[in-house]
């Protein structure tokens, strides 16, 4: 039995889906998918995060040895978090945002929105403007949606990101595509062009949640 088989076994035992692991670990969908499908294996801090969600010992998940598996009944949920509030900011402000600097404190911003998503303290909300991420099918995030951006999350291939190009004061919302070492910012709307990036772009943060706000 491979590590991916043990991951899927615990997911079945705990009635978890891949999206649950993404939400509870704060890792990308691509990373979790690679683990579940056996293309890569979790290591280091990521292994610890995964084991916390799957309620098992690292040595069991990696090598199938020892005990260290919590029972699936009469156990408190592995993840529970009270919703926190994060500021809603402008696209210009997002361009100046830094993971290391807390730009706002409660009461400073004009608008705050809650989320129970597993994100860092410096996460923020943006309201989507324009239709470049409106897709004719599949994943689509139209204008008016609120997106929660986490500067602390790593940007992997396939992540939805907020990025700042060096020749602009504002930021752009796109899908990060990494192909043969080259990086691109790809819109979900096929009517918009894909942007090749090569040292002319800073990833401000990764989008962790999207919701419609009426």
Short mmCIF file of C-alpha atoms in Angstrom, two decimals:
data_model
loop_
_atom_site.label_atom_id
_atom_site.label_comp_id
_atom_site.label_asym_id
_atom_site.label_seq_id
_atom_site.Cartn_x
_atom_site.Cartn_y
_atom_site.Cartn_z
CA UNK A 1 0.00 0.00 0.00
CA UNK A 2 1.39 3.39 -1.04
CA UNK A 3 1.10 6.64 0.92
CA UNK A 4 -1.60 7.82 -1.48
CA UNK A 5 -3.62 4.70 -0.65
CA UNK A 6 -3.36 5.46 3.08
CA UNK A 7 -4.41 9.06 2.45
CA UNK A 8 -7.48 7.88 0.54
CA UNK A 9 -8.20 5.29 3.23
CA UNK A 10 -8.28 7.95 5.95
CA UNK A 11 -10.34 10.27 3.74
CA UNK A 12 -12.89 7.48 3.40
CA UNK A 13 -12.78 6.69 7.12
CA UNK A 14 -13.39 10.34 8.03
CA UNK A 15 -15.74 11.09 5.13
CA UNK A 16 -13.37 13.78 3.82
CA UNK A 17 -13.04 15.15 0.31
CA UNK A 18 -9.96 16.74 -1.21
CA UNK A 19 -11.54 20.17 -0.82
CA UNK A 20 -11.84 19.54 2.94
CA UNK A 21 -8.11 18.91 3.15
CA UNK A 22 -7.42 22.06 1.12
CA UNK A 23 -9.59 24.14 3.45
CA UNK A 24 -8.20 22.69 6.66
CA UNK A 25 -4.52 22.77 5.74
CA UNK A 26 -4.50 26.03 3.77
CA UNK A 27 -2.63 24.29 0.95
CA UNK A 28 -3.47 24.48 -2.74
CA UNK A 29 -5.83 22.16 -4.61
CA UNK A 30 -2.95 21.19 -6.88
CA UNK A 31 -0.74 20.11 -3.98
CA UNK A 32 -3.45 17.99 -2.35
CA UNK A 33 -4.42 16.46 -5.70
CA UNK A 34 -0.80 15.42 -6.30
CA UNK A 35 -0.76 13.63 -2.92
CA UNK A 36 -4.09 11.88 -3.41
CA UNK A 37 -3.12 10.71 -6.90
CA UNK A 38 0.31 9.52 -5.78
CA UNK A 39 2.35 11.92 -7.93
CA UNK A 40 4.13 13.46 -4.94
CA UNK A 41 4.25 12.85 -1.18
CA UNK A 42 3.84 15.32 1.70
CA UNK A 43 6.98 16.28 3.57
CA UNK A 44 7.96 18.38 6.58
CA UNK A 45 5.41 20.90 7.82
CA UNK A 46 2.92 19.90 5.13
CA UNK A 47 3.06 16.29 6.34
CA UNK A 48 2.25 17.45 9.87
CA UNK A 49 -0.71 19.50 8.61
CA UNK A 50 -2.06 16.57 6.64
CA UNK A 51 -1.71 14.17 9.56
CA UNK A 52 -3.59 16.59 11.83
CA UNK A 53 -6.52 16.54 9.40
CA UNK A 54 -6.38 12.78 8.83
CA UNK A 55 -5.89 12.09 12.57
CA UNK A 56 -2.96 9.78 12.11
CA UNK A 57 0.74 9.58 12.96
CA UNK A 58 3.29 10.69 10.32
CA UNK A 59 5.13 7.35 10.46
CA UNK A 60 1.91 5.48 9.73
CA UNK A 61 1.00 7.75 6.82
CA UNK A 62 4.49 7.59 5.32
CA UNK A 63 5.43 3.97 5.93
CA UNK A 64 2.31 2.16 7.20
CA UNK A 65 4.03 1.23 10.46
CA UNK A 66 2.96 1.58 14.08
CA UNK A 67 -0.40 2.68 15.39
CA UNK A 68 -1.22 6.33 15.78
CA UNK A 69 -4.63 6.26 14.10
CA UNK A 70 -7.39 7.99 16.00
CA UNK A 71 -10.80 6.27 15.93
CA UNK A 72 -13.44 7.82 13.73
CA UNK A 73 -16.13 7.83 16.40
CA UNK A 74 -16.39 9.80 19.62
CA UNK A 75 -13.62 12.13 18.48
CA UNK A 76 -13.98 15.87 18.27
CA UNK A 77 -13.64 17.26 14.74
CA UNK A 78 -10.03 17.87 13.75
CA UNK A 79 -10.85 21.34 12.51
CA UNK A 80 -13.06 24.00 13.97
CA UNK A 81 -12.46 27.69 13.84
CA UNK A 82 -14.59 30.67 14.72
CA UNK A 83 -15.05 33.02 11.76
CA UNK A 84 -12.62 35.92 11.66
CA UNK A 85 -13.09 39.28 10.01
CA UNK A 86 -10.80 40.58 7.28
CA UNK A 87 -10.81 44.03 5.63
CA UNK A 88 -12.32 44.71 2.23
CA UNK A 89 -9.77 46.81 0.36
CA UNK A 90 -9.39 48.44 -3.05
CA UNK A 91 -7.39 47.01 -5.94
CA UNK A 92 -4.87 49.84 -5.61
CA UNK A 93 -4.41 49.08 -1.90
CA UNK A 94 -3.91 45.42 -2.76
CA UNK A 95 -0.91 46.38 -4.89
CA UNK A 96 0.80 47.80 -1.82
CA UNK A 97 -0.18 44.92 0.49
CA UNK A 98 2.55 42.96 2.23
CA UNK A 99 2.46 39.66 4.08
CA UNK A 100 4.71 41.17 6.74
CA UNK A 101 2.69 44.34 7.35
CA UNK A 102 -0.74 44.44 8.96
CA UNK A 103 -2.27 47.28 6.97
CA UNK A 104 -5.46 47.53 8.99
CA UNK A 105 -6.69 46.89 12.49
CA UNK A 106 -10.36 46.33 13.44
CA UNK A 107 -12.17 49.62 13.00
CA UNK A 108 -9.66 51.10 10.53
CA UNK A 109 -11.18 49.77 7.31
CA UNK A 110 -14.59 50.89 6.08
CA UNK A 111 -15.82 47.34 5.48
CA UNK A 112 -15.02 43.94 6.94
CA UNK A 113 -16.17 40.46 5.89
CA UNK A 114 -16.03 37.24 7.89
CA UNK A 115 -14.53 33.89 6.93
CA UNK A 116 -13.70 30.62 8.69
CA UNK A 117 -11.18 29.75 5.98
CA UNK A 118 -7.71 28.73 7.20
CA UNK A 119 -5.73 31.82 6.16
CA UNK A 120 -3.06 34.06 7.65
CA UNK A 121 -3.70 37.13 9.76
CA UNK A 122 -2.96 39.49 6.86
CA UNK A 123 -5.59 38.10 4.50
CA UNK A 124 -7.99 40.55 2.85
CA UNK A 125 -11.10 40.67 0.69
CA UNK A 126 -11.44 42.13 -2.79
CA UNK A 127 -14.56 42.66 -4.86
CA UNK A 128 -14.10 41.27 -8.37
CA UNK A 129 -14.23 43.93 -11.09
CA UNK A 130 -14.63 43.07 -14.78
CA UNK A 131 -15.32 39.76 -16.50
CA UNK A 132 -11.83 38.35 -17.18
CA UNK A 133 -12.50 35.53 -14.69
CA UNK A 134 -16.01 34.79 -15.97
CA UNK A 135 -15.80 31.44 -17.74
CA UNK A 136 -18.35 29.97 -20.17
CA UNK A 137 -18.14 26.66 -18.28
CA UNK A 138 -16.45 25.16 -15.24
CA UNK A 139 -14.94 27.36 -12.58
CA UNK A 140 -16.13 30.97 -12.98
CA UNK A 141 -15.84 33.96 -10.66
CA UNK A 142 -17.90 36.79 -12.17
CA UNK A 143 -17.85 40.49 -11.40
CA UNK A 144 -19.27 41.35 -8.00
CA UNK A 145 -18.00 38.23 -6.21
CA UNK A 146 -15.95 38.71 -3.07
CA UNK A 147 -12.60 36.89 -3.00
CA UNK A 148 -10.48 36.23 0.07
CA UNK A 149 -6.76 36.65 -0.63
CA UNK A 150 -4.02 35.18 1.57
CA UNK A 151 -0.49 36.60 1.12
CA UNK A 152 0.91 33.76 3.26
CA UNK A 153 -0.23 30.92 0.99
CA UNK A 154 2.27 29.58 -1.60
CA UNK A 155 1.26 30.07 -5.23
CA UNK A 156 1.37 26.75 -7.06
CA UNK A 157 0.50 25.78 -10.61
CA UNK A 158 -3.25 26.21 -10.99
CA UNK A 159 -3.67 28.60 -8.07
CA UNK A 160 -5.95 31.60 -8.49
CA UNK A 161 -3.77 34.57 -7.62
CA UNK A 162 -3.71 38.30 -7.20
CA UNK A 163 -0.62 39.60 -8.99
CA UNK A 164 0.97 43.01 -9.50
CA UNK A 165 2.78 43.77 -12.72
CA UNK A 166 5.72 46.17 -12.47
CA UNK A 167 4.19 48.63 -14.94
CA UNK A 168 0.87 48.99 -13.08
CA UNK A 169 -0.25 50.52 -9.78
CA UNK A 170 -3.13 48.08 -9.52
CA UNK A 171 -3.30 44.31 -9.35
CA UNK A 172 -4.87 41.65 -11.54
CA UNK A 173 -6.84 38.50 -10.73
CA UNK A 174 -5.79 35.49 -12.80
CA UNK A 175 -4.96 31.78 -12.73
CA UNK A 176 -1.26 30.99 -12.35
CA UNK A 177 -0.04 28.49 -14.93
CA UNK A 178 3.47 27.03 -14.76
CA UNK A 179 4.50 25.12 -17.88
CA UNK A 180 8.05 23.86 -18.45
CA UNK A 181 9.38 26.41 -16.00
CA UNK A 182 7.61 29.36 -17.65
CA UNK A 183 4.91 31.18 -15.73
CA UNK A 184 1.71 32.71 -17.10
CA UNK A 185 -1.28 34.61 -15.77
CA UNK A 186 -4.28 33.07 -17.47
CA UNK A 187 -7.83 34.51 -17.42
CA UNK A 188 -10.76 32.10 -17.11
CA UNK A 189 -12.52 34.09 -19.83
CA UNK A 190 -11.10 32.95 -23.20
CA UNK A 191 -11.78 36.41 -24.69
CA UNK A 192 -8.86 37.80 -22.68
CA UNK A 193 -5.19 37.16 -23.44
CA UNK A 194 -2.80 35.13 -21.30
CA UNK A 195 0.07 37.16 -19.83
CA UNK A 196 3.58 35.70 -19.81
CA UNK A 197 5.48 36.71 -16.68
CA UNK A 198 9.23 36.68 -16.21
CA UNK A 199 10.52 38.82 -13.37
CA UNK A 200 7.96 41.53 -14.13
CA UNK A 201 5.35 40.34 -11.65
CA UNK A 202 4.87 39.97 -7.90
CA UNK A 203 2.32 37.52 -6.54
CA UNK A 204 0.43 39.46 -3.86
CA UNK A 205 -1.55 36.48 -2.59
CA UNK A 206 -3.55 33.35 -3.35
CA UNK A 207 -7.34 33.36 -3.52
CA UNK A 208 -8.69 30.96 -0.88
CA UNK A 209 -12.43 31.66 -0.97
CA UNK A 210 -14.99 33.24 -3.27
CA UNK A 211 -18.56 34.18 -2.48
CA UNK A 212 -21.36 36.29 -3.88
CA UNK A 213 -22.25 39.31 -1.79
CA UNK A 214 -25.67 40.75 -2.60
#
